[in-house]
CSV table of C-alpha atoms and ligand atoms in Angstrom, one decimal:
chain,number,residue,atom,x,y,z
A,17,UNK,CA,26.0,27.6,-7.4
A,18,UNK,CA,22.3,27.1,-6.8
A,19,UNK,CA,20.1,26.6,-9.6
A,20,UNK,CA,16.8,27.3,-7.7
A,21,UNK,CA,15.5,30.6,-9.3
A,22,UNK,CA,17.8,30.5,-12.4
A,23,UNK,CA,15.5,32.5,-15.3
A,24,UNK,CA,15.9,31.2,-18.6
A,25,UNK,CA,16.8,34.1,-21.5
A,26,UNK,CA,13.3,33.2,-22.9
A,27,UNK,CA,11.7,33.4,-19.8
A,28,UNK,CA,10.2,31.4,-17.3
A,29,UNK,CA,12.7,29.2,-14.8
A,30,UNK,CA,14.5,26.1,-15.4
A,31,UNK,CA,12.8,22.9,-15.0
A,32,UNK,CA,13.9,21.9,-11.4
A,33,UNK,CA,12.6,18.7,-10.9
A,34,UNK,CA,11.5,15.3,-12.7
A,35,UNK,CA,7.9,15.8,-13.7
A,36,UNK,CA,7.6,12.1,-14.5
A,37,UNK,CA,8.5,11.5,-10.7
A,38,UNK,CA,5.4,10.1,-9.1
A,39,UNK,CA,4.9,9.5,-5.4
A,40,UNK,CA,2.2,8.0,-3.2
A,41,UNK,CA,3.5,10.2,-0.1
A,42,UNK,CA,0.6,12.7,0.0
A,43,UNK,CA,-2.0,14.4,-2.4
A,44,UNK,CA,-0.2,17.3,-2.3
A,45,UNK,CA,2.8,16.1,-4.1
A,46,UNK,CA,1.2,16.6,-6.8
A,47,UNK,CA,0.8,19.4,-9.3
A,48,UNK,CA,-2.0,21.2,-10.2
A,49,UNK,CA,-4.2,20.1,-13.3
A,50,UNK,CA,-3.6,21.8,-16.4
A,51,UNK,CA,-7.1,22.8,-17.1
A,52,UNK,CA,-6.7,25.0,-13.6
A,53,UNK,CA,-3.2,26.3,-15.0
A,54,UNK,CA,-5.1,27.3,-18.2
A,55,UNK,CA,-7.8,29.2,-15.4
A,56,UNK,CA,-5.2,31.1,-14.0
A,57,UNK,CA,-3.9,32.3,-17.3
A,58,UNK,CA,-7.2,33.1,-18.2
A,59,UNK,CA,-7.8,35.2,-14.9
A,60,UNK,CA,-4.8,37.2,-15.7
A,61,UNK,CA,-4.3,40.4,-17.1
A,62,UNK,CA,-6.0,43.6,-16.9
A,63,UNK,CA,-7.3,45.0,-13.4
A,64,UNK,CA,-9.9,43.7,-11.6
A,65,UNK,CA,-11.0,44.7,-8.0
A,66,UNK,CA,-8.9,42.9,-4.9
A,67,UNK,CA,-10.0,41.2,-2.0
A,68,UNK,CA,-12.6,39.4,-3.6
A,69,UNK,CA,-14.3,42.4,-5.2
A,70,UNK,CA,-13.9,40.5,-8.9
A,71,UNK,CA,-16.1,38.4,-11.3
A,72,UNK,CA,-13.7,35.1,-10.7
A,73,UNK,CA,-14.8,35.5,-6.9
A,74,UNK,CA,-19.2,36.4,-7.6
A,75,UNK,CA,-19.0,33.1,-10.2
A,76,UNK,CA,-17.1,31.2,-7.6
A,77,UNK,CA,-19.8,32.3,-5.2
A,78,UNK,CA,-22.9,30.9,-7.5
A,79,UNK,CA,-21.3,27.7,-8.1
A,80,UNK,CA,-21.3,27.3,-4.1
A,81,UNK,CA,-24.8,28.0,-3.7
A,82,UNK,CA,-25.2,25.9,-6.7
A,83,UNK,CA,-23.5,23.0,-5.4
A,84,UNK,CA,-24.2,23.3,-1.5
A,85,UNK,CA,-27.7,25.2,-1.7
A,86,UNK,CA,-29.5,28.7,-1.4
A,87,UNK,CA,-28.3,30.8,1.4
A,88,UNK,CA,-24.8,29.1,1.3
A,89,UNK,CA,-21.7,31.8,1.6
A,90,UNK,CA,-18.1,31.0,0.4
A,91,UNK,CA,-15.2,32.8,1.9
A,92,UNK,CA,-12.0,31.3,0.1
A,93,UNK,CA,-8.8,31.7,2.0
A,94,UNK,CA,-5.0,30.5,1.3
A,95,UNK,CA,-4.6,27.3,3.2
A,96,UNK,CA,-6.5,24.4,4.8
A,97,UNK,CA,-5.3,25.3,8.1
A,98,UNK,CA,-6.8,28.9,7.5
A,99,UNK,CA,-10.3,27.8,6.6
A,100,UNK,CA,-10.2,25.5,9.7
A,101,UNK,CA,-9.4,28.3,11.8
A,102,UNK,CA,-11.4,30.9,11.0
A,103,UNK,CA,-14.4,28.1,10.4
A,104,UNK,CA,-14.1,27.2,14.3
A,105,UNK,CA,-13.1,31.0,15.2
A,106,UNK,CA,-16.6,32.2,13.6
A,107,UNK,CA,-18.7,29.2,15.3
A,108,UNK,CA,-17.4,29.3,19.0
A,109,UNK,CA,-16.8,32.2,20.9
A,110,UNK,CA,-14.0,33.2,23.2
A,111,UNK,CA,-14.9,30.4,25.9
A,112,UNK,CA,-15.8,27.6,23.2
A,113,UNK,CA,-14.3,24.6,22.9
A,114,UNK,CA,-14.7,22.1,19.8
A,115,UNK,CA,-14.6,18.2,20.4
A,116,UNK,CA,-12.8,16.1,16.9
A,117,UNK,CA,-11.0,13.2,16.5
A,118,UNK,CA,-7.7,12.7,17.6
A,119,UNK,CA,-6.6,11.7,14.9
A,120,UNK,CA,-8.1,14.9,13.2
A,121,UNK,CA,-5.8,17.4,11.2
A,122,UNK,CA,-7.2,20.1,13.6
A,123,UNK,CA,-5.4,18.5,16.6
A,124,UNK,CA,-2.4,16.2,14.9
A,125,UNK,CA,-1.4,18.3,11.7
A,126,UNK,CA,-2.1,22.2,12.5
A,127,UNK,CA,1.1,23.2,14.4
A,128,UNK,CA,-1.8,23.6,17.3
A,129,UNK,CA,-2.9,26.8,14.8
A,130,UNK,CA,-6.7,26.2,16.1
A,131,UNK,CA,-5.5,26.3,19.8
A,132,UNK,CA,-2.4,28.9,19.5
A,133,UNK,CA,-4.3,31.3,16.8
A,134,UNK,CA,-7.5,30.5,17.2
A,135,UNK,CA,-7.7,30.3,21.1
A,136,UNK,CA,-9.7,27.2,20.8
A,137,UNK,CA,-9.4,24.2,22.7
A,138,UNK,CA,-9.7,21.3,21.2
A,139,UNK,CA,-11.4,18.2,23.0
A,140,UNK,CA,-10.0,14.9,21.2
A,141,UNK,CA,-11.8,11.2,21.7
A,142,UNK,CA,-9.7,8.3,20.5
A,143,UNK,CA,-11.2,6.5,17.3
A,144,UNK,CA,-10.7,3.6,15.4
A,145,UNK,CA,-11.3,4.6,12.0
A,146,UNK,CA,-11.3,8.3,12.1
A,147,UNK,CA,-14.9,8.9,12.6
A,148,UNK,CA,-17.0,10.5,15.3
A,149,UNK,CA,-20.1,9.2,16.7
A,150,UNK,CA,-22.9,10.4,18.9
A,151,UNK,CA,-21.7,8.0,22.0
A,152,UNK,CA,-18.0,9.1,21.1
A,153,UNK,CA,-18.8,12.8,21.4
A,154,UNK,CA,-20.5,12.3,24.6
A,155,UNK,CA,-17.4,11.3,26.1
A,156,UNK,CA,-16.7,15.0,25.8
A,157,UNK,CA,-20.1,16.4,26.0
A,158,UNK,CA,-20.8,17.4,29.1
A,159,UNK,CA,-19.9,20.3,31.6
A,160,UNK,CA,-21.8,23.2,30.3
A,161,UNK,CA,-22.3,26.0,32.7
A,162,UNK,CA,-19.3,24.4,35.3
A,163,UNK,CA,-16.5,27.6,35.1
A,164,UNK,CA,-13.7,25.4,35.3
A,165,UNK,CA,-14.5,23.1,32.0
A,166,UNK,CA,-13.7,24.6,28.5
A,167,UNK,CA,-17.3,25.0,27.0
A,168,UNK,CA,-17.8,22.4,24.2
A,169,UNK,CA,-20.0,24.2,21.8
A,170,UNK,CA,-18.5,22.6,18.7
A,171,UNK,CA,-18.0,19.5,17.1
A,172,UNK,CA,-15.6,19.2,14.1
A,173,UNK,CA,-15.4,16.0,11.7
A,174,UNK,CA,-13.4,15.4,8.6
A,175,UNK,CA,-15.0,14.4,5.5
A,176,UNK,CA,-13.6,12.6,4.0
A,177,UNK,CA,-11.8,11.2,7.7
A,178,UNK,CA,-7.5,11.4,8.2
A,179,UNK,CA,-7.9,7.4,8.1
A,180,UNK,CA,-9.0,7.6,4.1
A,181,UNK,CA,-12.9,6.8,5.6
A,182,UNK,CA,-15.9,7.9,4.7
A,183,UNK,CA,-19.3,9.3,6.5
A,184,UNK,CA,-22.5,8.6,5.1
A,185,UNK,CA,-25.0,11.1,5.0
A,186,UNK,CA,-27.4,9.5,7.8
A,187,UNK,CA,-23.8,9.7,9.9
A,188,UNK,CA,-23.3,12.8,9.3
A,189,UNK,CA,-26.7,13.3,10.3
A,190,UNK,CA,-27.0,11.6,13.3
A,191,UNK,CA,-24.0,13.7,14.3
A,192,UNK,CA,-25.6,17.0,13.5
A,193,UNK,CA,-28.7,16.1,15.2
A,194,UNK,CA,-27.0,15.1,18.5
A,195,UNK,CA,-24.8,18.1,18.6
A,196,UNK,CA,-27.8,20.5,17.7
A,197,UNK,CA,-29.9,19.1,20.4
A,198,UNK,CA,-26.6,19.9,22.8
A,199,UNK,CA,-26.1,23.5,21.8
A,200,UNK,CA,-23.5,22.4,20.1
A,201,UNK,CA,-22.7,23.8,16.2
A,202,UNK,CA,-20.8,21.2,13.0
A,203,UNK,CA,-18.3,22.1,11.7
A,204,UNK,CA,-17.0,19.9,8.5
A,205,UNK,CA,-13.0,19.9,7.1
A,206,UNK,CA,-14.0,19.2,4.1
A,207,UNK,CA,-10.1,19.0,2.6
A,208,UNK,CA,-11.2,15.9,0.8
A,209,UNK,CA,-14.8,16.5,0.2
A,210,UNK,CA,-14.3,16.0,-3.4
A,211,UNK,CA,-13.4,12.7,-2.4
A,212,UNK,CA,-16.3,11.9,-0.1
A,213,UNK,CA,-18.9,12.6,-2.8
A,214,UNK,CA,-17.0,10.5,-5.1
A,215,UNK,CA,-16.9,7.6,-2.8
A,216,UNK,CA,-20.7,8.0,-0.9
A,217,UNK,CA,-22.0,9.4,-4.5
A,218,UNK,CA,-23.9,12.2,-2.6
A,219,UNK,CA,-24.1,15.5,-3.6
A,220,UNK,CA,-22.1,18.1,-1.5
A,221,UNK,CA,-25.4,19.7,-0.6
A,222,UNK,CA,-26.8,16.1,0.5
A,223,UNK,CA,-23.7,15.5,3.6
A,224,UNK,CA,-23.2,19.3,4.9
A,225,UNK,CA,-26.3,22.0,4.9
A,226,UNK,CA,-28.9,18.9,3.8
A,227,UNK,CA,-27.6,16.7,7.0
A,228,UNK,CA,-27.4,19.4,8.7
A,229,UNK,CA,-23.7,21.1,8.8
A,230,UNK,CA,-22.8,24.3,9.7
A,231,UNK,CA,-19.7,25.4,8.6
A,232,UNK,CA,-17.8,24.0,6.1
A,233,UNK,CA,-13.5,23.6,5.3
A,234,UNK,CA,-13.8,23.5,1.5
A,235,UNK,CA,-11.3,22.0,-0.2
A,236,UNK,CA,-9.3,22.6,-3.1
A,237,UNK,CA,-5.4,22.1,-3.3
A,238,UNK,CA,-6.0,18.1,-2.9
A,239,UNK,CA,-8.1,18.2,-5.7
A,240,UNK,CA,-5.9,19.6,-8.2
A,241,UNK,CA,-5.2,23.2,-7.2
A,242,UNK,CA,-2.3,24.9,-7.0
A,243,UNK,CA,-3.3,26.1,-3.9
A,244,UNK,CA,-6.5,27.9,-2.2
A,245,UNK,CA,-9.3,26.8,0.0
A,246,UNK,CA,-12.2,28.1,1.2
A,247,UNK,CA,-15.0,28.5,4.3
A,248,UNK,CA,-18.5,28.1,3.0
A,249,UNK,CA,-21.1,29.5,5.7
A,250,UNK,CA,-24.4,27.1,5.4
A,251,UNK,CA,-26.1,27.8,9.0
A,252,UNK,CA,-29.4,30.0,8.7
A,253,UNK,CA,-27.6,32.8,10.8
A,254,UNK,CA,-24.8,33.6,8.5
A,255,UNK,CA,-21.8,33.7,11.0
A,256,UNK,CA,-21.2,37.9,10.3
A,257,UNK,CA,-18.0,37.6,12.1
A,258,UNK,CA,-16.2,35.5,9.5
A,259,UNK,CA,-15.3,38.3,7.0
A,260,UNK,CA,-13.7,40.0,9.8
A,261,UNK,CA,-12.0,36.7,11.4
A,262,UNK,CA,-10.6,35.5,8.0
A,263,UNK,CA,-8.5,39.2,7.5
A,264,UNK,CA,-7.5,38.8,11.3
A,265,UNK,CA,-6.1,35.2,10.4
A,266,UNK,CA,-4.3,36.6,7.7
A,267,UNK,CA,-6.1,34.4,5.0
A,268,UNK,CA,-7.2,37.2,2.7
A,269,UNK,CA,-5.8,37.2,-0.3
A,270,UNK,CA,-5.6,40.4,-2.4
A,271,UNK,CA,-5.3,39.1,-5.5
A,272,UNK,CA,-8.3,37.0,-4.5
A,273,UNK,CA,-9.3,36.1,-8.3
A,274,UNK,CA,-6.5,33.6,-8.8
A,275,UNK,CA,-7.7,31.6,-5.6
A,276,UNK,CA,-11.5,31.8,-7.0
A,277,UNK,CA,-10.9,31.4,-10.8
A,278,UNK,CA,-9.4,27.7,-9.5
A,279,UNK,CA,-12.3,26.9,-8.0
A,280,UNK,CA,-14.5,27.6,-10.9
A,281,UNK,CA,-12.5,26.2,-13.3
A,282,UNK,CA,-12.9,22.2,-11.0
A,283,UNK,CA,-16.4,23.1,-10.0
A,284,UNK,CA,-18.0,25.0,-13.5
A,285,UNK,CA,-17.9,21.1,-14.8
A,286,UNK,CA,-17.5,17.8,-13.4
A,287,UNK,CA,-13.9,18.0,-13.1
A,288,UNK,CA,-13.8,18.4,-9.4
A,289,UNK,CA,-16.1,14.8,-8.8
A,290,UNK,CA,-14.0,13.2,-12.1
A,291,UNK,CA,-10.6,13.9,-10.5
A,292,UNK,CA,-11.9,12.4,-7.3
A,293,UNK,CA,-13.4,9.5,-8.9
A,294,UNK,CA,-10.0,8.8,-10.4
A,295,UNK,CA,-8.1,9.3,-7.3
A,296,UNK,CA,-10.3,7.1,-5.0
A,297,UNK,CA,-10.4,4.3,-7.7
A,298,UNK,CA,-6.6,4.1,-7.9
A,299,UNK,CA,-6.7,3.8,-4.3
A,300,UNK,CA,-8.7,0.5,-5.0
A,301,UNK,CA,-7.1,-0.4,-7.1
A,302,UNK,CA,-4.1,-0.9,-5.1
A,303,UNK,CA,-6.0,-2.3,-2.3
A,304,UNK,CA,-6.6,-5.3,-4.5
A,305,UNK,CA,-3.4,-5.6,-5.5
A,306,UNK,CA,-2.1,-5.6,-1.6
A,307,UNK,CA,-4.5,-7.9,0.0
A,308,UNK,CA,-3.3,-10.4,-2.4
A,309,UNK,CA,0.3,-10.4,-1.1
A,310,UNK,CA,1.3,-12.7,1.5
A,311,UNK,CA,2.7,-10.4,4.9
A,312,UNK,CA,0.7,-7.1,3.6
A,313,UNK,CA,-2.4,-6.4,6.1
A,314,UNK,CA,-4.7,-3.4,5.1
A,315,UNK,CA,-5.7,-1.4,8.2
A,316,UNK,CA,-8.9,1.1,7.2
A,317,UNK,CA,-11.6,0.0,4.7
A,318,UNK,CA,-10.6,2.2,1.5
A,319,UNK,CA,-13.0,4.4,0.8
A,320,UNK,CA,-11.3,7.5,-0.6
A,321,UNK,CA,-8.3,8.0,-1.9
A,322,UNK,CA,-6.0,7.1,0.9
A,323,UNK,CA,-4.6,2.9,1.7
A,324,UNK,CA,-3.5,2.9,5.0
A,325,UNK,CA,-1.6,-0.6,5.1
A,326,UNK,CA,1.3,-2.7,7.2
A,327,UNK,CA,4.2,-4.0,5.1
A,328,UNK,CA,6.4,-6.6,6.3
A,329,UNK,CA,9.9,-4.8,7.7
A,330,UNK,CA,12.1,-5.7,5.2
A,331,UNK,CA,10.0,-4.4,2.5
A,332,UNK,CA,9.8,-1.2,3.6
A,333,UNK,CA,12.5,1.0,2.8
A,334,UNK,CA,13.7,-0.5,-0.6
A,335,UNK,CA,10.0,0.0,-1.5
A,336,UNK,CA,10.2,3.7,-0.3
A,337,UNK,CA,13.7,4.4,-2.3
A,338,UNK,CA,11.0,3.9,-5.4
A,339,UNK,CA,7.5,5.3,-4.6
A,340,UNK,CA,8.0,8.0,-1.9
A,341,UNK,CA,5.4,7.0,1.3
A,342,UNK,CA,5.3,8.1,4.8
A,343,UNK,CA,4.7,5.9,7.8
A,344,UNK,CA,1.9,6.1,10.0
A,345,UNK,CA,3.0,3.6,12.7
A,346,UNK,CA,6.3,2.9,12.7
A,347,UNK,CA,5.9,0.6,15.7
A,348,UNK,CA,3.6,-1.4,13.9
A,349,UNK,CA,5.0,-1.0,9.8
A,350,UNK,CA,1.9,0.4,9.0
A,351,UNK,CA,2.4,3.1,6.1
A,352,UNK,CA,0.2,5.7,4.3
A,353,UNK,CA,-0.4,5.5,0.6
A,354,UNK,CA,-2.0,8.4,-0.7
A,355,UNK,CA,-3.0,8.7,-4.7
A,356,UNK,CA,-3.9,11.9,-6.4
A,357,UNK,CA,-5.8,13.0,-9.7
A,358,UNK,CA,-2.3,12.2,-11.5
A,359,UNK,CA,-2.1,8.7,-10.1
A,360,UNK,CA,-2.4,6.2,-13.0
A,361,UNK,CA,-2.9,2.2,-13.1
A,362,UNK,CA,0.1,2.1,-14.4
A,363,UNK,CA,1.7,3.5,-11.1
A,364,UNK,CA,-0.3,1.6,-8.7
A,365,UNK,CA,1.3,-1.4,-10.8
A,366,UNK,CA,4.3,-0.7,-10.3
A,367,UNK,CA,4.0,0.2,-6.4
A,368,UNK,CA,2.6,-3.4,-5.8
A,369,UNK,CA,4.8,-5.0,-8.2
A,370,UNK,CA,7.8,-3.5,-6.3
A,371,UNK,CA,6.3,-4.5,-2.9
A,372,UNK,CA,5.9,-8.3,-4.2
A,373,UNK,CA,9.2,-8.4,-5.5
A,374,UNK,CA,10.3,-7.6,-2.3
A,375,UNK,CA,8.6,-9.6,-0.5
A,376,UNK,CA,9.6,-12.4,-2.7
A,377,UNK,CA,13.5,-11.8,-2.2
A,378,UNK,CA,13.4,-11.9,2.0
A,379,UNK,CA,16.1,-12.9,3.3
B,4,PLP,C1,-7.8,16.7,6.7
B,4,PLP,C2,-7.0,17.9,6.4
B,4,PLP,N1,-7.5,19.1,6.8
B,4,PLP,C3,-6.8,20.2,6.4
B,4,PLP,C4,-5.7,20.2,5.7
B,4,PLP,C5,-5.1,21.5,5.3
B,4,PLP,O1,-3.8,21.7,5.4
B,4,PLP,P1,-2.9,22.9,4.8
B,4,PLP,O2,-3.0,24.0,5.9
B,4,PLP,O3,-1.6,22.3,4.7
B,4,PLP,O4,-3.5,23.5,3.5
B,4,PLP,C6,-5.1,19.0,5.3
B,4,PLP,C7,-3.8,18.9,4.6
B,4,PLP,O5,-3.1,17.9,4.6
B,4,PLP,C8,-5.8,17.8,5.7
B,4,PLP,O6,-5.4,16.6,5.3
């Protein structure tokens, strides 16, 4: 018989899993940080207006404009894939299309949500570190006003990037400005931003509306929530549509104070730029460790929370059996170590001890 579901007589469930079982396969492995658990409980009881129409969601809103500007809006939705969606939706209309990465979430990760749900059309440029620049963009910027060319009127960049890389805020810049001058509007999936002003020690406000951003993905889960993300609104003319867009996507939440009372709980303190800091320093941290190790080659400059990394063949699967990792290349060995808020040194220690060791005992 199955034991998922099984209520204890006291109440609550059984514990189903190993809650000292860390992993460096993704910053969503991990759970949510208790101080957001103790926001949720204090959100609950009594009744409080839905669909944003609470206190959790107007104090959610002043920390935005308190953290990204005056003028800034904050629309939280459920998922990451959501606030991209309805971002793009609100900034490009029916003919737009938006040029990223290809190795961005929008295009790689999204089940093709922004082109299926979204009816967007996404123009990809190769990369080598994840990052968009002027002369990349033009290799899709052109073809305005020809009727047979999807209309790029959109750029989107990832902050901090898929490949655990950073922009600084004169890149980011020099993006806005070359897109502005095009027509074109920013758009910024911010599902690591917390990690970006860790690692560039900018404020949010300096690297979106300050540089020049229009929309942003704001985001939350990787950061220690249980869930919840939002779309904060930073271009002078408001985007109207998005209230509308975000229910049409299906991303408003009734009980809309539980997404918002996490928010405030990361962002009423430091705790959303501490939990960052930690993250991205354990991701150091095992940098250091790796490029010491004969065979191990790191791929990306580490400058978040993410070390991208190849292993020699033989290493990589007894490795995995311990520390849970996904591959990124499997043609080359290269593998994807992500570390969260919960990460500790003495994890990392392990992971590279385990790597050396078996390195040490080929064959
Ligand atoms: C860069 C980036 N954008 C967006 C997302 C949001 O994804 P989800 O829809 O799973 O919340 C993720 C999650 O992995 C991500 O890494």
């Amino acid at each position: 018989m199955s034991r998922v579901g099984k209520v204890r007589e006291t109440g609550g469930v059984s514990q189903l899993h190993d809650p000292a079982l860390h992993s460096f396969a993704s910053d969503n492995y991990s759970g949510a940080h208790a101080e957001v658990i103790q926001a949720l409980a204090d959100a609950n009881g009594g009744h409080v207006g839905s669909y944003g129409a609470d206190p959790y969601t107007a104090r959610f809103s002043e920390l935005v404009v308190q953290h990204f500007g005056e003028g800034s809006t904050v629309h939280p939705v459920l998922t990451g894939t959501g606030a991209n969606v309805v971002a793009l939706q609100a900034l490009v209309p029916r003919w737009g299309a938006v040029i990223c990465a290809a190795t961005a979430h929008i295009y790689t990760d999204e089940g093709g949500a922004p082109e299926r749900l979204g009816g967007i059309k996404l123009l990809t440029v190769p990369t080598t570190d994840g990052k968009l620049t002027p002369d990349l963009i033009d290799r899709q910027a052109y073809g305005w006003g020809d009727q047979q060319r999807p209309q790029p009127l959109a750029v989107s960049i990832t902050q901090t990037t898929e490949m655990g890389t950073a922009y600084s805020v004169s890149e980011i810049r020099a993006i806005t400005q070359h897109a502005h001058s095009l027509g074109m509007k920013v758009h910024l999936d911010g599902a690591r931003i917390a990690n970006a002003a860790a690692t560039t020690g900018a404020t949010l406000q300096q690297f979106t509306r300050d540089a020049g951003v229009d929309a942003v993905s704001f985001g939350g889960t990787k950061n220690g929530l249980i869930f919840g993300e939002s779309v904060v609104v930073l271009t002078d003319d408001e985007l109207p549509g998005v209230t509308y867009i975000r229910k049409m996507d299906a991303q408003l939440a009734s009980k809309m104070r539980f997404v918002s009372a996490q928010f405030v709980a990361v962002l009423e303190g430091d705790l959303w730029l501490r939990s960052a800091q930690h993250s991205n320093a354990m991701a150091q941290r095992l940098r250091d460790a790796l490029v010491e190790l004969p065979g191990v080659e790191v791929t990306q400059p580490v400058e978040a929370n993410a070390v991208f990394a190849i292993l020699p063949r033989h290493v990589i699967e007894p490795v995995r059996a311990e520390h849970r990792f996904y591959d990124w290349n499997r043609s080359t060995g290269e593998v994807r170590l992500m570390c969260s808020f919960d990460t500790t040194e003495a994890h990392v220690d392990a992971l590279a001890e385990s790597i050396r060791r078996e390195i040490e005992s080929a064959p």
